[in-house]
CSV table of C-alpha atoms in Angstrom, one decimal:
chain,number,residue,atom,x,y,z
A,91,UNK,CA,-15.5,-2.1,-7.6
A,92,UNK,CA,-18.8,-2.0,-9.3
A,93,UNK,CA,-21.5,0.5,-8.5
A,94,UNK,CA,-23.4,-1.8,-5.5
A,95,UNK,CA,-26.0,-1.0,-3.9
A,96,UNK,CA,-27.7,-2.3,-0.6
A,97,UNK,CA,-30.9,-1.9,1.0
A,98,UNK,CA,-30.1,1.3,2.2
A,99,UNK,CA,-26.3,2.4,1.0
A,100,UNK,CA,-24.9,3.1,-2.6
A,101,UNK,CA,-21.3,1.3,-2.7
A,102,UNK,CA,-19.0,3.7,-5.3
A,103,UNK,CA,-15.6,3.6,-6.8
A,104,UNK,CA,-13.5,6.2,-4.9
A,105,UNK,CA,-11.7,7.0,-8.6
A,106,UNK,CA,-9.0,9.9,-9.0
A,107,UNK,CA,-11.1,12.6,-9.7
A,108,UNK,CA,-12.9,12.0,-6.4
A,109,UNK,CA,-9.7,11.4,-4.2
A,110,UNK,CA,-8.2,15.1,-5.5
A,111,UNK,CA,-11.7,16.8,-4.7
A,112,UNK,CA,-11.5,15.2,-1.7
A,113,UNK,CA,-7.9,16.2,-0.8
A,114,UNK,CA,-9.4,19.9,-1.9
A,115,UNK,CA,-12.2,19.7,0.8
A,116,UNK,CA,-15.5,18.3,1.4
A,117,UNK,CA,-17.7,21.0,-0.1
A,118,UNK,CA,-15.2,20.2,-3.6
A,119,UNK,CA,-16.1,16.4,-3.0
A,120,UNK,CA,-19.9,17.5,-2.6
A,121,UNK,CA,-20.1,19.4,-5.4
A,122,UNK,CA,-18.7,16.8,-7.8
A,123,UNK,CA,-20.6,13.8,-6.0
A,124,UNK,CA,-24.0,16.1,-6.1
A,125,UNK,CA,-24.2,14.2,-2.1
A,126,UNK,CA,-24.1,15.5,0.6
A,127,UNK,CA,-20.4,14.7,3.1
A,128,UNK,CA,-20.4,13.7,6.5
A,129,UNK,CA,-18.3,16.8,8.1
A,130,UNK,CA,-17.0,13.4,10.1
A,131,UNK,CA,-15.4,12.5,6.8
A,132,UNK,CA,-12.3,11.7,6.2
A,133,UNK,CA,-11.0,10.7,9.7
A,134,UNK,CA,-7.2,11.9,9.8
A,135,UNK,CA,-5.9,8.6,9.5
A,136,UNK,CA,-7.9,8.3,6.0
A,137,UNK,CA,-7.3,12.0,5.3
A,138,UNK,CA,-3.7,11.6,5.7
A,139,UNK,CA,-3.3,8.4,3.0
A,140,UNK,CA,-5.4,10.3,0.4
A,141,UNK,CA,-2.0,12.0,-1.5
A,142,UNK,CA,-0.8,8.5,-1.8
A,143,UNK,CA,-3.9,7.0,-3.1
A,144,UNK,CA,-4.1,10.2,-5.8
A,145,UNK,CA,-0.6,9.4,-6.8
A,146,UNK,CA,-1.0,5.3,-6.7
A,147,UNK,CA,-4.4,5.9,-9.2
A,148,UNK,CA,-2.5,8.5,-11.6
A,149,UNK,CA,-0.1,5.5,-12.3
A,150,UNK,CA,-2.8,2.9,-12.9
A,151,UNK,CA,-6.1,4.1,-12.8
A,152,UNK,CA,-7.7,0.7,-13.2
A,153,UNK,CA,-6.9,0.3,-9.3
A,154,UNK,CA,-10.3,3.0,-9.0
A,155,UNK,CA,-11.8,-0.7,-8.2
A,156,UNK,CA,-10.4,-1.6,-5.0
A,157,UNK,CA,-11.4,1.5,-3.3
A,158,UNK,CA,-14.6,3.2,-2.5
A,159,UNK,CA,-17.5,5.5,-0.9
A,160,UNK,CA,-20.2,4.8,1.3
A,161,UNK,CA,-23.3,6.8,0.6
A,162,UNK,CA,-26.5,6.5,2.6
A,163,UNK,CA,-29.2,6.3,0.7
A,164,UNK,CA,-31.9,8.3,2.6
A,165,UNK,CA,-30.2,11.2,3.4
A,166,UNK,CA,-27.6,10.8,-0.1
A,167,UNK,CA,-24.5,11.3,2.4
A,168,UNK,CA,-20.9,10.1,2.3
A,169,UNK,CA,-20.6,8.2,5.7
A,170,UNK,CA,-17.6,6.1,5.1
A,171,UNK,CA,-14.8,4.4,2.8
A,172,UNK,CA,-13.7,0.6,2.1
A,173,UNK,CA,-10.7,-0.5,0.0
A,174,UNK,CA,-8.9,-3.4,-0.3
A,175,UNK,CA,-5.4,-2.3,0.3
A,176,UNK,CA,-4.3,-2.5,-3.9
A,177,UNK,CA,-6.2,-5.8,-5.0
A,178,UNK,CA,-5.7,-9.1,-4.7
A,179,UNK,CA,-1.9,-10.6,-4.6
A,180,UNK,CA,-0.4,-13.1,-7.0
A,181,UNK,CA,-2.2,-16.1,-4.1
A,182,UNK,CA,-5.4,-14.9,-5.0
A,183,UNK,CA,-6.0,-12.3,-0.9
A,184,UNK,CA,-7.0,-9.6,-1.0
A,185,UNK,CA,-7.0,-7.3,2.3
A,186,UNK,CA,-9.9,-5.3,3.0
A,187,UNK,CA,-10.5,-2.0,5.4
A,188,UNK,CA,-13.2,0.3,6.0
A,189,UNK,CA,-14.7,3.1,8.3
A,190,UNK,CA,-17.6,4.7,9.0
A,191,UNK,CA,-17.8,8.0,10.4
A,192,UNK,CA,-18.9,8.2,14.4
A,193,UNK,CA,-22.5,9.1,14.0
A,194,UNK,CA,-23.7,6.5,11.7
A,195,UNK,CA,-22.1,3.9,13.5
A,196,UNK,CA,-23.8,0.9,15.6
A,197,UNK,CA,-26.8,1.3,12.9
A,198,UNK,CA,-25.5,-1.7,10.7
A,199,UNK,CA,-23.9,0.2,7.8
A,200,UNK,CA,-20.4,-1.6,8.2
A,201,UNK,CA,-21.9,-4.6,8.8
A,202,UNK,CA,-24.2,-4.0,5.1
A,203,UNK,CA,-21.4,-2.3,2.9
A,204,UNK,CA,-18.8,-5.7,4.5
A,205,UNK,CA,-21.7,-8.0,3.2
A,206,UNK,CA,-21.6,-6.7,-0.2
A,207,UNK,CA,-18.3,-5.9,-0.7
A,208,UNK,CA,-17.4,-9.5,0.2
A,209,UNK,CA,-20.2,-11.0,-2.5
A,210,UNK,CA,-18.5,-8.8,-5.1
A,211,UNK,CA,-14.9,-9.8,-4.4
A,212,UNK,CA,-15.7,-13.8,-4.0
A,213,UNK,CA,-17.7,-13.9,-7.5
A,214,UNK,CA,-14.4,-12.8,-8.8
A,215,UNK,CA,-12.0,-15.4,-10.3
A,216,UNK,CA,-8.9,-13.6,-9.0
A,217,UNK,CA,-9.8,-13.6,-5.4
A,218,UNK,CA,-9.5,-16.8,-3.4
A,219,UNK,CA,-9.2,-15.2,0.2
A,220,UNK,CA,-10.0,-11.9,1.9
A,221,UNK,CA,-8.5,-11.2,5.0
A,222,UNK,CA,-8.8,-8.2,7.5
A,223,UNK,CA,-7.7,-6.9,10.8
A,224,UNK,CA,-8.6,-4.5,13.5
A,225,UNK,CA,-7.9,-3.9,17.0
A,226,UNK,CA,-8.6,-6.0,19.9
A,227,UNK,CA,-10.5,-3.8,21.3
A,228,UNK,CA,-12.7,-2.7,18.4
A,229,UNK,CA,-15.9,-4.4,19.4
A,230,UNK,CA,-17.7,-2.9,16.5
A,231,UNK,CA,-15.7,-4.1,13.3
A,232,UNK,CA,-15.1,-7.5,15.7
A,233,UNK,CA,-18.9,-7.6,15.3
A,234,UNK,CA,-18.8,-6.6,11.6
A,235,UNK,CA,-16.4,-9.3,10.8
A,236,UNK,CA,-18.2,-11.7,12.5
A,237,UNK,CA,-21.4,-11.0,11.1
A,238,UNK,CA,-20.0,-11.1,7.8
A,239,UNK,CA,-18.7,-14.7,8.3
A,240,UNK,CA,-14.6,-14.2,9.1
A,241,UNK,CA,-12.9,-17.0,10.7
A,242,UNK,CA,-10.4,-15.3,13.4
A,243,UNK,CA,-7.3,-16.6,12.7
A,244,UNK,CA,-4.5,-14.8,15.6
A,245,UNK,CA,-3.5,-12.1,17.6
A,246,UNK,CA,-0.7,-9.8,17.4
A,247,UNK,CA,0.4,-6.5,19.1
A,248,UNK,CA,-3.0,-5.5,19.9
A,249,UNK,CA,-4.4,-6.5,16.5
A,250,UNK,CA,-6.9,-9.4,15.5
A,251,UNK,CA,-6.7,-11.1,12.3
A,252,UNK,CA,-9.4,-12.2,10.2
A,253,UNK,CA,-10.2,-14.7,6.5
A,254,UNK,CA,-13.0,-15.3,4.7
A,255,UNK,CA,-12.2,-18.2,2.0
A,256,UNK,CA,-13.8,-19.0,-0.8
């Protein structure tokens, strides 16, 4: 993705050079970023997908655009991460996911970073859908997705799923 920005968050590409500093440690991610990182990030299920994103963006770097950080403006922290699980398919979807650490959530920032990140994949021409999932019983991205305008489409094993067309 693009640099985007929001009323109060900086959207970045989460490129190569940032995923290694952050597989290194947060103060290595800090000091390359010149931010401040939540200690909340990465969660461990993030933390534990990070080698394979290093390895997926040293065989085609141009993929740096499906990923990225969340920085909060005020305060010039990482709070969170959204992707879009590799880009769009041959159809046109594209799958998006995103977290925010614990303390910044319920203050909008999901619902801000899924308003923009939506804008900027729809004005592309090789995007005609963008789906999502969560849990059933994740009332806050539920909200987010909603918010954002996502059509809920079914439910499977505990999971919710979610389209935004074009």
């Amino acid at each position: 993705m693009p640099n985007l920005e929001t009323e109060r968050l900086h959207l970045i590409p989460f490129s190569l050079e940032y995923v290694i500093a952050a597989m290194r440690g947060r103060e290595e991610l800090e000091a390359l970023l010149l931010h401040n990182v939540s200690k909340q990030w990465p969660n461990t299920d993030f933390a534990q997908i990070l080698p394979m994103l290093a390895d997926e963006l040293e065989k085609e770097p141009s993929k740096a655009i499906w990923n990225g950080l969340m920085i909060q403006k005020d305060e010039k922290t990482v709070i969170g991460d959204m992707g879009c699980k590799g880009g769009p398919d041959r159809n046109g979807v594209v799958d998006i996911g995103y977290g925010v650490v614990p303390e910044y959530r319920g203050q909008g920032y999901a619902s801000e970073m899924a308003k923009a990140l939506v804008v900027w994949l729809l004005s592309r021409k090789d995007v005609t859908k963008i789906t999502a999932n969560c849990f059933e019983d994740n009332i806050g991205s539920i909200r987010v997705l909603e918010k954002v305008g996502f059509t809920r489409l079914s439910e499977s094993n505990g999971l919710l799923y979610w389209e935004f067309e074009k």
